[in-house]
Coordinates of C-alpha atoms in Angstrom, one line a residue:
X761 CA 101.9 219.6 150.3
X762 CA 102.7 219.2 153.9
X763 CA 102.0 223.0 154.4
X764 CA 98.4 221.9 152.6
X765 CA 97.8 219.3 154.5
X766 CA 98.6 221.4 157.9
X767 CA 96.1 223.8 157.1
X768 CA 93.3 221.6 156.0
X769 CA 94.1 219.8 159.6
X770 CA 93.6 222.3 160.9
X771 CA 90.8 223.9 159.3
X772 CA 88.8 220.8 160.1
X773 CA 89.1 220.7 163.8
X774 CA 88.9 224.1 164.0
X775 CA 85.6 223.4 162.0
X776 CA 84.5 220.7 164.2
X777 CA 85.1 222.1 167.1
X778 CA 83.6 225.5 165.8
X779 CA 80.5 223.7 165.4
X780 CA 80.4 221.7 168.4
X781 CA 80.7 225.1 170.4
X782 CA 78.2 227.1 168.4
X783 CA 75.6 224.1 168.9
X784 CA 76.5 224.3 172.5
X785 CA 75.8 227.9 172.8
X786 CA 72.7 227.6 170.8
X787 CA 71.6 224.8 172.9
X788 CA 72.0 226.3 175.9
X789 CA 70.5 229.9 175.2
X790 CA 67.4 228.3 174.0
X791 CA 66.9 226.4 177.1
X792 CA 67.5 229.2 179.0
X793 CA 65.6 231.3 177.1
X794 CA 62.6 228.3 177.2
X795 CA 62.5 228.3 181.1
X796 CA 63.0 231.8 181.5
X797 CA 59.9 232.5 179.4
X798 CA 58.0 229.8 181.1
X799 CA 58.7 231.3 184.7
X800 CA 57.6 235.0 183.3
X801 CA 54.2 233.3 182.4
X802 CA 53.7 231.9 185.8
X803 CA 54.3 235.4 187.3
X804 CA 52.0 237.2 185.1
X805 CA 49.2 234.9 185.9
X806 CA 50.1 235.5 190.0
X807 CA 50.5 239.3 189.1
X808 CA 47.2 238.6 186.8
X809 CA 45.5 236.8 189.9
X810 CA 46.8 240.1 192.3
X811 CA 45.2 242.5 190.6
X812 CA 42.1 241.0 190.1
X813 CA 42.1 240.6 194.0
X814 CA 42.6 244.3 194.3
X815 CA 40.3 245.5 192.0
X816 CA 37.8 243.2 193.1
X817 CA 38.0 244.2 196.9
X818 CA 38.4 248.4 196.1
X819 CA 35.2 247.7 194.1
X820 CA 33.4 245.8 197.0
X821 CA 34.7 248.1 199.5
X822 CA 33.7 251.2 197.7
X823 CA 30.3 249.6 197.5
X824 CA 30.1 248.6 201.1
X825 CA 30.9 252.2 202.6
X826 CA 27.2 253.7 202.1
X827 CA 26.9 257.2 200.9
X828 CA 28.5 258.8 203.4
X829 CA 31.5 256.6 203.8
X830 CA 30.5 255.3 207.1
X831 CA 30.2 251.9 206.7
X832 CA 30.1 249.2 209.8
X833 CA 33.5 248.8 210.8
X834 CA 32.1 244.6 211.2
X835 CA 30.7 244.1 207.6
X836 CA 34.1 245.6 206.5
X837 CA 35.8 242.9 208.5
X838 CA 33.7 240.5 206.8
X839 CA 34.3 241.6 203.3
X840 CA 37.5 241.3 203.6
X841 CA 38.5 238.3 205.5
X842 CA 39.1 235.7 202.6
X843 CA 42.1 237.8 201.5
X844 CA 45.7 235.8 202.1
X845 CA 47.6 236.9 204.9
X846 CA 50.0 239.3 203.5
X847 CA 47.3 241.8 202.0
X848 CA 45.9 244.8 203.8
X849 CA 42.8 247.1 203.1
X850 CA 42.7 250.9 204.0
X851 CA 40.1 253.4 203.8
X852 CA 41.0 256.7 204.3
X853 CA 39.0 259.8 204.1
X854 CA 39.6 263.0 201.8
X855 CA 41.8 264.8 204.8
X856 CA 43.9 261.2 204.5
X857 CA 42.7 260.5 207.9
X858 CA 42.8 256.4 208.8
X859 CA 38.9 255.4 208.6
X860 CA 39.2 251.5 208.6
X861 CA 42.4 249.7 208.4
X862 CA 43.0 245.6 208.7
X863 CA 46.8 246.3 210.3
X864 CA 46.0 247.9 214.0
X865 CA 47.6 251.1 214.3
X866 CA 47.0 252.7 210.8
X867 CA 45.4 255.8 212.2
X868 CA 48.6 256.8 214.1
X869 CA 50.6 257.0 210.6
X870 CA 49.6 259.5 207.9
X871 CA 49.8 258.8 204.0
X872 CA 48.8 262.9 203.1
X873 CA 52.3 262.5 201.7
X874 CA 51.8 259.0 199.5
X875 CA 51.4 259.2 195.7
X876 CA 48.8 256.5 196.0
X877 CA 47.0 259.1 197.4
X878 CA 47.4 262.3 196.5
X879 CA 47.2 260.7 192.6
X880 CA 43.3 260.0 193.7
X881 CA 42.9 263.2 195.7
X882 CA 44.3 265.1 192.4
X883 CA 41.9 263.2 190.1
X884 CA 43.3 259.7 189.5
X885 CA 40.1 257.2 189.6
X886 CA 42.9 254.4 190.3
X887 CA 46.1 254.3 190.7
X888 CA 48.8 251.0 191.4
X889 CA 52.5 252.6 193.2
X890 CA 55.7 251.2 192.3
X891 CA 57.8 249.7 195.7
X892 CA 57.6 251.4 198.7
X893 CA 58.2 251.0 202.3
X894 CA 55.4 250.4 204.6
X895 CA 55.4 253.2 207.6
X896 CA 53.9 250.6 210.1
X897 CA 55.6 247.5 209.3
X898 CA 59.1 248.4 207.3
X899 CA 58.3 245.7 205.1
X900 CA 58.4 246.5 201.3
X901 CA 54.8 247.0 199.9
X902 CA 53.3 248.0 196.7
X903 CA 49.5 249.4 196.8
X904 CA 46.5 249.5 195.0
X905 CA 44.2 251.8 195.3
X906 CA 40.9 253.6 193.9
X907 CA 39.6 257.2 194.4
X908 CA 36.1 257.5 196.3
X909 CA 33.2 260.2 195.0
X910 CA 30.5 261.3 196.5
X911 CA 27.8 263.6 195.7
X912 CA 30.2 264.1 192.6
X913 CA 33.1 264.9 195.3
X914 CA 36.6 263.4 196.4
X915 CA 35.7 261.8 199.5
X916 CA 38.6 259.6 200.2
X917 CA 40.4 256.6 199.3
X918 CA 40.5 252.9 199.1
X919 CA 43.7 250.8 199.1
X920 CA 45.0 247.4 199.2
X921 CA 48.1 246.4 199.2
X922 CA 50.1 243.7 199.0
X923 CA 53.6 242.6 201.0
X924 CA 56.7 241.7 198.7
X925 CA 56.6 238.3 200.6
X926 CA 53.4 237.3 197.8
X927 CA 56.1 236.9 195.2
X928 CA 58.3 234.5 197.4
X929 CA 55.4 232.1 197.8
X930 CA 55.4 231.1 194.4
X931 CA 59.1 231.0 193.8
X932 CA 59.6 227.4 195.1
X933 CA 57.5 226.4 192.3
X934 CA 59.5 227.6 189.6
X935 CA 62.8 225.5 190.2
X936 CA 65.4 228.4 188.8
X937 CA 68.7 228.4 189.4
X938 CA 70.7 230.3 192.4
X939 CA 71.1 234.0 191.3
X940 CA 67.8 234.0 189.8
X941 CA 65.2 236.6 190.0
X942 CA 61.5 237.3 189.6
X943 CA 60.1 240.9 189.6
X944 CA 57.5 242.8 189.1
X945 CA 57.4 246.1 187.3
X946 CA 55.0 249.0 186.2
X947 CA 55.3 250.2 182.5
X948 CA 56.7 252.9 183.4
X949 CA 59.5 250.8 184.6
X950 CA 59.2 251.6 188.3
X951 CA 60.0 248.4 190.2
X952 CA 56.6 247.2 192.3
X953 CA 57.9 243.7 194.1
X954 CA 61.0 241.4 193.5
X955 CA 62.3 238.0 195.0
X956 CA 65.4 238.3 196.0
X957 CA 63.8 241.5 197.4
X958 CA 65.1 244.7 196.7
X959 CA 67.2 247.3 198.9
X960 CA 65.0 249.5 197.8
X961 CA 63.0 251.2 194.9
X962 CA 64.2 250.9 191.2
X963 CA 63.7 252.9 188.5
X964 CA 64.1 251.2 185.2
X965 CA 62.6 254.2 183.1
X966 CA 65.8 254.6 180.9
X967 CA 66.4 251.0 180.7
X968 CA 66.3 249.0 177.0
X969 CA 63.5 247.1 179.1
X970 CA 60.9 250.4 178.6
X971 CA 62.5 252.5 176.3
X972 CA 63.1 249.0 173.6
X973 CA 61.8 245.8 174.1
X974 CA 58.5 246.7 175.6
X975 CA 57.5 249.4 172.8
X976 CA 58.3 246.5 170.1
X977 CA 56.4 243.5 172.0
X978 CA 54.5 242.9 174.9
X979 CA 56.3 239.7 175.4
X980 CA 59.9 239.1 175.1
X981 CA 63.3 238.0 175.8
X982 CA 66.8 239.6 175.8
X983 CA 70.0 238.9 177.4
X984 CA 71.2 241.1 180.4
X985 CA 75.1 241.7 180.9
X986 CA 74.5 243.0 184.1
X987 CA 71.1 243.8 186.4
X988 CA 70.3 247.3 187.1
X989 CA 69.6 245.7 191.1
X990 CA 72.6 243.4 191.7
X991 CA 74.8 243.0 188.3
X992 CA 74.4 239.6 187.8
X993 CA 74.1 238.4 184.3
X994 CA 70.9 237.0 183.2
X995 CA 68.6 236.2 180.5
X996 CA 65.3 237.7 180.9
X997 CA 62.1 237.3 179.9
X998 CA 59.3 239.9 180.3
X999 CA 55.5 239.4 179.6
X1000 CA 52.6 242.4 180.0
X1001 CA 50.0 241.6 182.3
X1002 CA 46.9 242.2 180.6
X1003 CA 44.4 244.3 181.4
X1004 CA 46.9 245.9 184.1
X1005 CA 49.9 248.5 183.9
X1006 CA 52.0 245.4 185.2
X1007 CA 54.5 243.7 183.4
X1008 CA 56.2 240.4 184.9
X1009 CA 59.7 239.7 184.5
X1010 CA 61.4 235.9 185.0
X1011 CA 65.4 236.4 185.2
X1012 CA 67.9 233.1 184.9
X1013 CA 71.2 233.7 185.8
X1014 CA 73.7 232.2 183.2
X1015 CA 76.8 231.8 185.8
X1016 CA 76.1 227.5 186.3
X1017 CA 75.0 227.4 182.8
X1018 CA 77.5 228.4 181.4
X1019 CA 80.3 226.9 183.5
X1020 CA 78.5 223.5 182.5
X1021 CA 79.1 224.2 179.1
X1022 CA 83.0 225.1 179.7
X1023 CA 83.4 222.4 181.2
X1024 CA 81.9 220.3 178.5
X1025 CA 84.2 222.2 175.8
X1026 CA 86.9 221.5 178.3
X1027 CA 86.3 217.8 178.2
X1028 CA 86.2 218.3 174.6
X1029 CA 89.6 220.0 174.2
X1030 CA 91.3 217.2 176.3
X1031 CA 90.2 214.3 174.0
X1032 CA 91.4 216.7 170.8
X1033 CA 94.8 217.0 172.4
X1034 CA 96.2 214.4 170.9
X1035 CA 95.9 215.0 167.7
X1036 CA 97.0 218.5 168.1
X1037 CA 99.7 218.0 169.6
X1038 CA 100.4 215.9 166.1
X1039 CA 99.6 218.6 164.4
X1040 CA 101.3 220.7 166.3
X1041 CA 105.0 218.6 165.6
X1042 CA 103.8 218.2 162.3
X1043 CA 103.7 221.8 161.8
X1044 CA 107.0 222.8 163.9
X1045 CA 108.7 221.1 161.5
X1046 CA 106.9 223.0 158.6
X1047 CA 107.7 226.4 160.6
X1048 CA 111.4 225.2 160.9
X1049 CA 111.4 225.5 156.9
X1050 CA 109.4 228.3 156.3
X1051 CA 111.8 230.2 158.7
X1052 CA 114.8 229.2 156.8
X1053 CA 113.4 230.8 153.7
X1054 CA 112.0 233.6 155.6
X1055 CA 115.3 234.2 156.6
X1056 CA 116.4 234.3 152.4
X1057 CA 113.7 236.0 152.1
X1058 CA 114.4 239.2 154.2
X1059 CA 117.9 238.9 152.6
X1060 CA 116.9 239.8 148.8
X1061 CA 114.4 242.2 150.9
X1062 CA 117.4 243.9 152.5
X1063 CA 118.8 243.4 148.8
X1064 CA 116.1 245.6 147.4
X1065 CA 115.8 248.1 149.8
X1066 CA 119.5 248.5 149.0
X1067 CA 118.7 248.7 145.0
X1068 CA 115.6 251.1 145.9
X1069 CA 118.0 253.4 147.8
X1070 CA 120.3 253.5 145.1
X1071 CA 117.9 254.3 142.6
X1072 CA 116.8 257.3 145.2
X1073 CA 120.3 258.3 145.8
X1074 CA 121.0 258.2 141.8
X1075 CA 117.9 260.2 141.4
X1076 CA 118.3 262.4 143.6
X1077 CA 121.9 263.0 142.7
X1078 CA 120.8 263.3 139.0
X1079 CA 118.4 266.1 140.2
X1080 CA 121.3 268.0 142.0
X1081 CA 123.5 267.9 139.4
X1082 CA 120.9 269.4 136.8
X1083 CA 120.2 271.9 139.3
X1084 CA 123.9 272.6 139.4
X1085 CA 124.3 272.6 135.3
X1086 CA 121.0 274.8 135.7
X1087 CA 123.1 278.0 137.9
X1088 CA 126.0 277.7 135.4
X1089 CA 123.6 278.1 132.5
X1090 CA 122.4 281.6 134.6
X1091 CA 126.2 282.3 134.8
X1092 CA 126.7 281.8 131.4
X1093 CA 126.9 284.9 128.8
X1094 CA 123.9 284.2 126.3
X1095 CA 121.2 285.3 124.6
X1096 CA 118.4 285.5 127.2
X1097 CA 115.8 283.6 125.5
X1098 CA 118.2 280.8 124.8
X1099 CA 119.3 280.9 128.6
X1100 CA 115.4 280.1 129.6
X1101 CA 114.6 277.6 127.0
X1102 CA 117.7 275.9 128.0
X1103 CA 116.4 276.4 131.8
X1104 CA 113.0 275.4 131.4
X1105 CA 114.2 272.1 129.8
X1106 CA 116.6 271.2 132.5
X1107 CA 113.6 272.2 135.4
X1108 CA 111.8 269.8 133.7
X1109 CA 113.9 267.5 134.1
X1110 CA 115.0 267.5 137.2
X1111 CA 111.3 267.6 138.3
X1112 CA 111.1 264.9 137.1
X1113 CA 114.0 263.1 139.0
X1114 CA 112.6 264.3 142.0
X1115 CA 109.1 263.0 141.6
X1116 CA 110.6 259.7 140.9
X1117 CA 112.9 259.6 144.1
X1118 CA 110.5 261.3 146.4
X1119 CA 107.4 259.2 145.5
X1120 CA 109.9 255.9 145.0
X1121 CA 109.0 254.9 141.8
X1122 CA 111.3 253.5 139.6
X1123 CA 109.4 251.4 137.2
X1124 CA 106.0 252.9 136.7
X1125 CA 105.2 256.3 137.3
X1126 CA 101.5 257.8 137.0
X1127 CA 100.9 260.5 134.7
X1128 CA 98.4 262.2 136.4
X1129 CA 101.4 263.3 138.8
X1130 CA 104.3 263.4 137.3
X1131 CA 102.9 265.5 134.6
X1132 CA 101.3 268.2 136.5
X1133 CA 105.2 268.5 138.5
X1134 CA 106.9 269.4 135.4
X1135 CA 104.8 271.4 133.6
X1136 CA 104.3 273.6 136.8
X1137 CA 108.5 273.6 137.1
X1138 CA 108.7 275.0 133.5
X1139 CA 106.2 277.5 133.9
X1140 CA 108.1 278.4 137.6
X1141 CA 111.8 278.9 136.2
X1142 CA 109.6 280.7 132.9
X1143 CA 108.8 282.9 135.5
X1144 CA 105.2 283.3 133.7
X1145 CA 101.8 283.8 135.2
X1146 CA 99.1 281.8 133.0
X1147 CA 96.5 279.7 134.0
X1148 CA 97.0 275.9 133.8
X1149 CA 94.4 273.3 133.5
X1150 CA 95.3 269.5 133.4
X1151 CA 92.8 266.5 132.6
X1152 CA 95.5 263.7 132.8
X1153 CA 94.2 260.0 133.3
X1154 CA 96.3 257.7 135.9
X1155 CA 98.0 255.6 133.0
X1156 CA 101.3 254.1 133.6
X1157 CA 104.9 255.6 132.0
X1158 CA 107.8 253.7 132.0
X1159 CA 111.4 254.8 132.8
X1160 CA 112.0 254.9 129.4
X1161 CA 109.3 257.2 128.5
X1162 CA 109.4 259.3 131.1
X1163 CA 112.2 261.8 130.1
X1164 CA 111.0 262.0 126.6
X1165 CA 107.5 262.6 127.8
X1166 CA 109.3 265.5 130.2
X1167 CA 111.1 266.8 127.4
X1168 CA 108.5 266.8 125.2
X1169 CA 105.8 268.7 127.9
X1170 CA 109.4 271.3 128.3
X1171 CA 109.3 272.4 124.9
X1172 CA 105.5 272.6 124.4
X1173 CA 104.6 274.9 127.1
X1174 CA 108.0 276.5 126.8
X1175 CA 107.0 277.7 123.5
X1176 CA 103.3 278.8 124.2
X1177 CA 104.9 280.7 127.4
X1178 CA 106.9 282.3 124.5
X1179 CA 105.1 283.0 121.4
X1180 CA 101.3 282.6 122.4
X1181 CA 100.7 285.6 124.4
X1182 CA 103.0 288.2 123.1
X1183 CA 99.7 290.8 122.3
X1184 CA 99.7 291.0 126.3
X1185 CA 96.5 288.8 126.4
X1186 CA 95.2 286.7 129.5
X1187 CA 97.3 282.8 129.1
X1188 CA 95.5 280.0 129.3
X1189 CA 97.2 276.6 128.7
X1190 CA 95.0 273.1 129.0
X1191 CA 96.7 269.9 129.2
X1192 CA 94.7 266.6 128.1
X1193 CA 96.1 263.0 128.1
X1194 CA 93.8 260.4 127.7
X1195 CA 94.8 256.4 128.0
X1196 CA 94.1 254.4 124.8
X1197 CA 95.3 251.2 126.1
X1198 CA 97.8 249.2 125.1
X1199 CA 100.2 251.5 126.7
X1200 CA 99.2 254.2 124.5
X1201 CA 98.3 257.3 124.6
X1202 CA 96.6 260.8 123.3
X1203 CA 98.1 263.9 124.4
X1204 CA 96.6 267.5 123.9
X1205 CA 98.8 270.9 124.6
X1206 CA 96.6 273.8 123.8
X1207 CA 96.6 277.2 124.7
X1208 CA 94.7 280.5 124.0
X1209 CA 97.2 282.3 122.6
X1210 CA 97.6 284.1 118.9
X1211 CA 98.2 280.9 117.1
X1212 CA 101.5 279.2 115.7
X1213 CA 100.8 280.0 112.2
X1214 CA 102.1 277.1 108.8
X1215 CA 104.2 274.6 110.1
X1216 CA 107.0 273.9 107.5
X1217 CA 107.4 269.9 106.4
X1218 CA 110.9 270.0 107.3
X1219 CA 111.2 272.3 110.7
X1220 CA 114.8 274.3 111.2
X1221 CA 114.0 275.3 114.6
X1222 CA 115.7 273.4 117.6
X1223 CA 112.1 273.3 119.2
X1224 CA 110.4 271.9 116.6
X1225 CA 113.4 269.2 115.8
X1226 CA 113.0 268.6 119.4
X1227 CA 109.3 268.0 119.2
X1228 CA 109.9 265.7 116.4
X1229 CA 112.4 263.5 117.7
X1230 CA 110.9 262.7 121.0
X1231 CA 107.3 262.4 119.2
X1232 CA 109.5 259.3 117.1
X1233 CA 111.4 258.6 120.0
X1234 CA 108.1 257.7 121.5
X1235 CA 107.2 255.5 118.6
X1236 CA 104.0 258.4 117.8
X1237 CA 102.7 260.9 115.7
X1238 CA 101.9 264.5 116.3
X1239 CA 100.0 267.8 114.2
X1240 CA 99.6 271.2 115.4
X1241 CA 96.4 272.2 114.7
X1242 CA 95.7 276.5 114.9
X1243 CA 92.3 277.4 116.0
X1244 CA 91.5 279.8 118.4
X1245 CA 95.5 279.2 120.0
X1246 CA 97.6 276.4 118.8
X1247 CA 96.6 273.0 119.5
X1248 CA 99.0 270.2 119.9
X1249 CA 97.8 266.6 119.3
X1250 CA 100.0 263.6 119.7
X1251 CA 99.2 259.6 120.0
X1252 CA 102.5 258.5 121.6
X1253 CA 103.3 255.3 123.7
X1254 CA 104.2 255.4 127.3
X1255 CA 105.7 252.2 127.9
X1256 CA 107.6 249.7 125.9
X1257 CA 104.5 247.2 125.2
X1258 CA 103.1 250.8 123.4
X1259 CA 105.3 250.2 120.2
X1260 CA 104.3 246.7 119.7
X1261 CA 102.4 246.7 115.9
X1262 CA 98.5 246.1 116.4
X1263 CA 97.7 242.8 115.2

C-alpha cells in the first residue's frame, strides 16, 4: 500500500506538472507563432508597396524615353522625384553604357557584368536580383529592372533599385524581440534584403523554406533550430507577396521567450519542493525495504543459477557418459546390426541431453527442435544417406516425455533406415507432429520404402516391444499403416496434463 500510494504521488505531480509545462509550451509557441505571422504580413505589404513602386516607375520611365531612348535628362528628373530617399533609377543603353542615372557618377561604373542586366539583354522582359553590392556606394542593394525594345529590338535597360536600409525603416514598428529578423527573399530562395543586414548574399535554394514549406503553402510557419545567416533559433513565418516573385519572412527569436518560461517552471518546481521532498522520505523508506528483499531476492537467484548449472552439468555429464557406453558398444564383439540399433538408440539419447543443456531447458523443451536433433543423430551414427523432411509444431515436452519421445523417434527411423530401402531405392523419411492440445499430440513417421508388411497382435521383436512400451508409457496409441512405405501414426501425450481423462 505505501509502495501504491508512492506511485500514485507521484504520478499526480508528475501529471500536474506535465500539464502545467505542456500548456506553457503551447502557450508560448502560439504567441510566438501569432506575432511572428503578424510581422510577416506587415513586410509583405512594404515588399507589396516596393514593387508596385518599381514597376510603376520602369513603366513610366520606359514611356518617357521617346522612341529613340533619348528622353530630357529634366523630365526624367521630374518623373522620378517623389521616390523616397533610398531608391535610385538607371537607364542604361544596350552596350550597358550609363544613360541617366539619379546617383552622380553611374557612368564611371559598368553593369555589362550584372544579371539584372544581361537577364534583359538575353531576353528577360523583367527581371528582380537577389542581394547585391552596389559598385558606387558599397551599400547592399537589390534591383528591379525591365528590358527596353525598340523597333522590335533590345535597346537597353531600366532599373530601380532599392537600398537594404527600406527594410530598417519599418522595423521600429514591429516591436520584436532582440535577435529578431525580417527578410526578404525571392522564390528561388536567393536572399534580396534583411534587417539585421546581411554579410552578404544568401542562398536558401536547398533550404526546407523552398524545397518544403513554400511548395505546400504560400503562407506559413515553422520553427528554425538554427538560421542559415547567424544560427540563432527562431520561429518563422513566411508569406508570398502576391503578384511578385517575393516572399516575406518575419523571424522571432525564442532565446527570452523561453528563458521566461524556465523561469516560470522554475518558480514552479520551488513551491512543489516541499512535498517532494515528502515524498521523497516517504519513498526512501520504501527503497530501504525493497532493497532488503532485493537482496533475498538475488539470493534464491544465485540459488537457481546454482540448480540450472547443475542440471547442465548433470546433462552434460549424462551425454558424456552415453557417448562413453556408446565406444564400448563399438568395442564390443556382436552382431553388427545389433551393435547399430544399440548405437542409434544411445545417439538419440544423448542428443537429446545435449539439446537440453546447451539450449538450458530443463522443464519444457520445444519439439520443433529437439526433434529434428535426434532424428538427424540417428540417421548420423546409421551412417545412412536419405532425405529427411520434418513438419513439427512448437508444442511443449516435458522432462518426463522427452526420453520416451527420443526413444521412441530412435527406433522408428532406425528401422526404416534398416528395412525400408533394402531394393537400393532412393530414402525418403517425413516426420509430422501436430499439437492437439491438451498436451497432446499426433505423431506421423513415414517413409518411402517397400513397406513393413502384417504386424502380429502380440510383437516378439525388441523393436516393436520397444515401440509398444513407450507408445503406453506415453499414455497413447499407435498403428502402422502400409501404403506406398510404412506409415506410423501415434496420438501420444507430451506432458503430464496429456494423461488426464477428457471430461
Amino acid at each position: 500500500m505505501a509502495i501504491v500510494f508512492l506511485l500514485i504521488c507521484l504520478a499526480a505531480f508528475a501529471g500536474v506538472f506535465a500539464y502545467f509545462v505542456t500548456q506553457a509550451l503551447e502557450q508560448t509557441r502560439v504567441r510566438l507563432e501569432e506575432r511572428s505571422q503578424a510581422a510577416a504580413q506587415v513586410v509583405a505589404v512594404n515588399a507589396g508597396w516596393l514593387a508596385q513602386v518599381a514597376q510603376q516607375t520602369l513603366l513610366r520611365v520606359d514611356a518617357l524615353l521617346g522612341p529613340a531612348m533619348g528622353g530630357d535628362p529634366a523630365v526624367l528628373r521630374a518623373a522620378v522625384e517623389g521616390l523616397p530617399e533610398d531608391v535610385d533609377v538607371y537607364i542604361i543603353d544596350a552596350d550597358a553604357n550609363t544613360l541617366f542615372s539619379t546617383v552622380p557618377g553611374a557612368e564611371a561604373v559598368s553593369v555589362a557584368d550584372r544579371e539584372y542586366f544581361t537577364a534583359l539583354r538575353d531576353g528577360e522582359r523583367l527581371y528582380m536580383s537577389g542581394m547585391i553590392v552596389s559598385r558606387l556606394s558599397g551599400e547592399n542593394i537589390f534591383v528591379f529592372s525591365r528590358r527596353v525594345q525598340r523597333q522590335g529590338q533590345f535597346a537597353g535597360a531600366v532599373m530601380v533599385s532599392f537600398s537594404n536600409a527600406l527594410i530598417e525603416d519599418f522595423w521600429p514598428s514591429l516591436n520584436l524581440e532582440p535577435g529578431s529578423a525580417v527578410s526578404l527573399f525571392r522564390r528561388d530562395g536567393q536572399l534580396m534584403a534583411r534587417y539585421p543586414a546581411a554579410d552578404g548574399p544568401v542562398d536558401l535554394s536547398g533550404h526546407p523554406l523552398i524545397t518544403n514549406y513554400l511548395p505546400a503553402a504560400e503562407a506559413g510557419t515553422y520553427f528554425s533550430d538554427g538560421s542559415p545567416v547567424d544560427g540563432v533559433a527562431r520561429i518563422v513565418s513566411y508569406r508570398a507577396v502576391p503578384g511578385t516573385d517575393i516572399l516575406a519572412l518575419a523571424s522571432i527569436a525564442t532565446n527570452q521567450s523561453w528563458q521566461a518560461l524556465r523561469g516560470a517552471i522554475v518558480a514552479v518546481i520551488l513551491i512543489a519542493a516541499p512535498i517532494v521532498l515528502g515524498l521523497i522520505a516517504g519513498g526512501a523508506w520504501i527503497i530501504r525495504l525493497l532493497r532488503r528483499d532485493a537482496r533475498r531476492r538475488a539470493e534464491l537467484e544465485a540459488a537457481n543459477e546454482t540448480n540450472v548449472l547443475l542440471f547442465r552439468e548433470i546433462h552434460h555429464r549424462v551425454k558424456n557418459n552415453l557417448q562413453s557406453v556408446q565406444s564400448l558398444v563399438r568395442m564390443q564383439d556382436m552382431p553388427i546390426g545389433a551393435r547399430i540399433d544399440l548405437q542409434s538408440r544411445l545417439s538419440a539419447m544423448a542428443a537429446m541431453h545435449e539439446h537440453i543443456y546447451r539450449n538450458d531447458r530443463y522443464e519444457d523443451i520445444d519439439a520443433h527442435d529437439l526433434i529434428p536433433v535426434v532424428v538427424n543423430e540417428v540417421v548420423h551414427a546409421y551412417g545412412a544417406n536419405v532425405e529427411l523432411s520434418y513438419d513439427i509444431d512448437r508444442v511443449a515436452i516435458d522432462r518426463d516425455h522427452a526420453t520416451p519421445l527420443s526413444l521412441l523417434l530412435s527406433e522408428l527411423v532406425t528401422n526404416a533406415l534398416k528395412y525400408a530401402f533394402s531394393d537400393g531405392r532412393k530414402g525418403r523419411i517425413s516426420l509430422i507432429l501436430r499439437d492437439s492440445g491438451g498436451g497432446r499430440c499426433h505423431l506421423v513417421v513415414a517413409d518411402n520404402g517397400i513397406g513393413i508388411g502384417p504386424i502380429p497382435d502380440a510383437p516378439v521383436s525388441m523393436g516393436l516391444r520397444l515401440i509398444r512400451g513407450v507408445v503406453s508409457q506415453m499414455g497413447g496409441t499407435y498403428r502402422f499403416v502400409t501404403a506406398e512405405g510404412t506409415r506410423f501414426e501415434a496420438d501420444l501425450a507430451l506432458t503430464s496434463t496429456g494423461h488426464a481423462p477428457k471430461p
